[in-house]
C-alpha positions as semicolon CSV with decimal commas, in nm:
position;residue;x (nm);y (nm);z (nm)
1;V;9,788;11,957;10,705
2;E;9,979;11,584;10,831
3;L;10,036;11,494;11,097
4;S;10,248;11,220;11,203
5;V;10,320;10,989;11,540
6;L;10,500;10,802;11,449
7;P;10,850;10,762;11,726
8;R;11,088;10,973;11,794
9;W;10,882;11,271;11,696
10;T;10,760;11,592;11,898
11;T;10,378;11,441;11,820
12;A;10,411;11,062;11,872
13;I;10,156;10,909;11,981
14;E;10,225;10,787;12,284
15;K;10,322;11,199;12,389
16;L;10,003;11,348;12,312
17;G;9,748;11,370;12,606
18;P;9,477;11,515;12,725
19;Y;9,596;11,886;12,740
20;E;9,897;11,808;12,367
21;R;9,552;11,703;12,177
22;R;9,343;11,965;12,344
23;E;9,635;12,266;12,185
24;L;9,612;12,109;11,850
25;R;9,285;12,121;11,784
26;D;9,317;12,533;11,905
27;L;9,576;12,597;11,660
28;S;9,458;12,436;11,426
29;T;9,098;12,561;11,471
30;E;9,277;12,906;11,523
31;H;9,493;12,926;11,224
32;D;9,227;12,740;10,991
33;L;9,516;12,516;10,934
34;P;9,236;12,212;11,015
35;I;9,473;11,874;10,979
36;T;9,416;11,696;10,740
37;S;9,533;11,315;10,767
38;I;9,811;11,184;11,103
39;A;10,117;10,978;10,931
40;A;10,091;10,696;11,136
41;H;10,324;10,361;10,857
42;C;10,368;10,129;10,980
43;N;10,560;9,763;10,802
44;L;10,206;9,555;10,850
45;L;10,414;9,282;10,694
46;D;10,675;9,270;10,930
47;P;10,588;9,065;11,270
48;E;10,823;9,252;11,465
49;S;10,716;9,577;11,444
50;S;10,354;9,506;11,339
51;P;10,199;9,464;11,664
52;A;10,309;9,853;11,851
53;G;10,220;9,977;11,428
54;I;9,891;9,805;11,480
55;A;9,871;9,993;11,864
56;R;9,938;10,368;11,694
57;I;9,704;10,309;11,397
58;K;9,399;10,234;11,618
59;A;9,548;10,508;11,881
60;A;9,576;10,794;11,595
61;L;9,209;10,602;11,444
62;E;9,033;10,705;11,816
63;L;9,227;11,084;11,788
64;A;9,109;11,201;11,487
65;V;8,813;11,158;11,537
66;E;8,951;11,379;11,933
67;L;9,005;11,611;11,692
68;D;8,817;11,695;11,412
69;P;8,453;11,480;11,532
70;D;8,204;11,591;11,238
71;N;8,558;11,551;10,938
72;P;8,803;11,348;11,130
73;P;9,166;11,310;10,916
74;G;9,226;11,034;10,727
75;I;9,456;10,786;10,887
76;C;9,800;10,714;10,668
77;T;9,970;10,377;10,641
78;F;10,139;10,132;10,374
79;S;10,148;9,797;10,350
80;G;10,604;9,709;10,381
81;G;10,741;9,419;10,275
82;D;10,928;9,427;9,956
83;P;10,787;9,395;9,664
84;V;10,916;9,082;9,441
85;D;10,648;8,968;9,748
86;W;10,332;9,138;9,599
87;E;10,156;8,786;9,545
88;D;10,308;8,657;9,788
89;V;10,126;8,871;10,100
90;R;9,786;9,023;9,918
91;E;9,527;8,799;10,152
92;D;9,735;8,875;10,428
93;L;9,802;9,252;10,431
94;L;9,399;9,227;10,261
95;S;9,344;9,058;10,544
96;T;9,526;9,353;10,722
97;F;9,334;9,671;10,595
98;A;8,975;9,500;10,592
99;D;9,061;9,487;11,016
100;L;9,145;9,820;11,040
101;A;8,902;9,940;10,781
102;G;8,648;9,802;11,030
103;Q;8,819;10,000;11,338
104;A;8,817;10,253;11,141
105;A;8,457;10,286;11,089
106;N;8,361;10,204;11,449
107;A;8,537;10,486;11,514
108;G;8,374;10,734;11,260
109;A;8,734;10,777;11,151
110;V;8,906;10,651;10,782
111;L;9,220;10,486;10,679
112;T;9,406;10,589;10,337
113;L;9,609;10,359;10,252
114;E;9,935;10,549;9,970
115;A;10,187;10,256;9,788
116;H;10,481;10,233;9,870
117;V;10,832;10,224;9,645
118;G;11,026;9,966;9,765
119;C;10,718;9,833;9,956
120;A;10,492;9,533;9,863
121;M;10,208;9,722;9,707
122;D;10,324;9,997;9,539
123;R;10,177;10,028;9,205
124;P;9,842;10,218;9,169
125;E;9,659;9,872;9,033
126;Q;9,787;9,667;9,360
127;L;9,604;9,958;9,575
128;L;9,293;9,970;9,342
129;W;9,267;9,572;9,364
130;V;9,292;9,655;9,751
131;L;9,013;9,940;9,800
132;Q;8,757;9,738;9,498
133;E;8,802;9,409;9,740
134;L;8,789;9,613;10,100
135;N;8,485;9,757;9,909
136;N;8,490;10,001;10,297
137;P;8,356;10,369;10,269
138;A;8,605;10,356;10,528
139;A;8,936;10,268;10,377
140;A;9,097;10,525;10,075
141;L;9,325;10,641;9,946
142;N;9,643;10,880;10,026
143;F;9,763;10,978;9,664
144;D;10,146;11,087;9,645
145;Y;10,311;11,078;9,272
146;S;10,601;11,055;9,341
147;H;10,681;10,734;9,453
148;F;10,468;10,625;9,156
149;Q;10,701;10,887;8,958
150;A;11,013;10,646;9,038
151;L;10,802;10,262;8,876
152;D;10,756;10,576;8,591
153;Y;10,498;10,622;8,559
154;T;10,303;10,911;8,417
155;I;10,061;11,114;8,694
156;E;9,728;11,067;8,432
157;K;9,779;10,701;8,382
158;S;9,821;10,639;8,820
159;L;9,581;10,969;8,912
160;S;9,292;10,801;8,680
161;T;9,306;10,501;8,782
162;L;9,300;10,620;9,156
163;I;9,137;10,927;9,182
164;D;8,771;10,778;9,249
165;Y;8,951;10,632;9,590
166;T;9,152;10,964;9,622
167;V;9,077;11,168;9,971
168;H;9,441;11,317;10,035
169;T;9,745;11,406;9,867
170;H;10,145;11,407;9,931
171;I;10,339;11,692;9,743
172;K;10,643;11,554;9,638
173;G;10,907;11,553;9,396
174;N;11,026;11,274;9,268
175;R;11,461;11,212;9,036
176;G;11,582;10,892;8,879
177;L;11,360;10,556;8,897
178;W;11,343;10,306;9,183
179;P;11,556;10,174;9,371
180;D;11,776;10,482;9,263
181;N;11,528;10,739;9,274
182;E;11,577;11,021;9,507
183;F;11,251;11,193;9,654
184;L;11,263;11,592;9,664
185;T;11,139;11,912;9,801
186;P;10,868;12,008;9,512
187;G;11,084;12,296;9,271
188;E;11,408;12,167;9,371
189;P;11,658;12,172;9,037
190;G;11,515;11,786;8,911
191;D;11,183;11,788;9,021
192;D;10,962;11,710;8,705
193;Y;10,620;11,700;8,860
194;N;10,451;11,575;8,526
């Protein structure tokens, strides 16, 4: 189960007081449905929204350890930005990811990065570069093939590149190529998860 702590969700980080956190932990245990990921996405390249997003990620790191101290869920985020800017922003992103991964390590949690079609970091080889440069066990990958599929990557090529870093996955379908693609629920007509 992935928990979203994004604004406007009933589980937004600022809405999760001690009672709600205990309730999440208890429900997860009672129904044997571990919370394996926390979506705390933010556009790390937007100077207006990134401070609040980074604060949300830091709060989610604490929440992860509180929910499961022995096996905390990964905290998922992506780069934001625009694909054409990758070369210009990759070092800044690496610095931001390194800071967040360091904080994850200090908290006993894991930061999971996700490539997102339409963002600066949208390709398997970019994620691989970031993770190899970080070389930090508190930085891992949330694998979401639909974003690579929208860029015409095969699952074999994208997964073989990233499997060693993958700790969580999103499963959804995709129809078409970016920027005209459409994300689908697995099994929807037109969903060819190949």
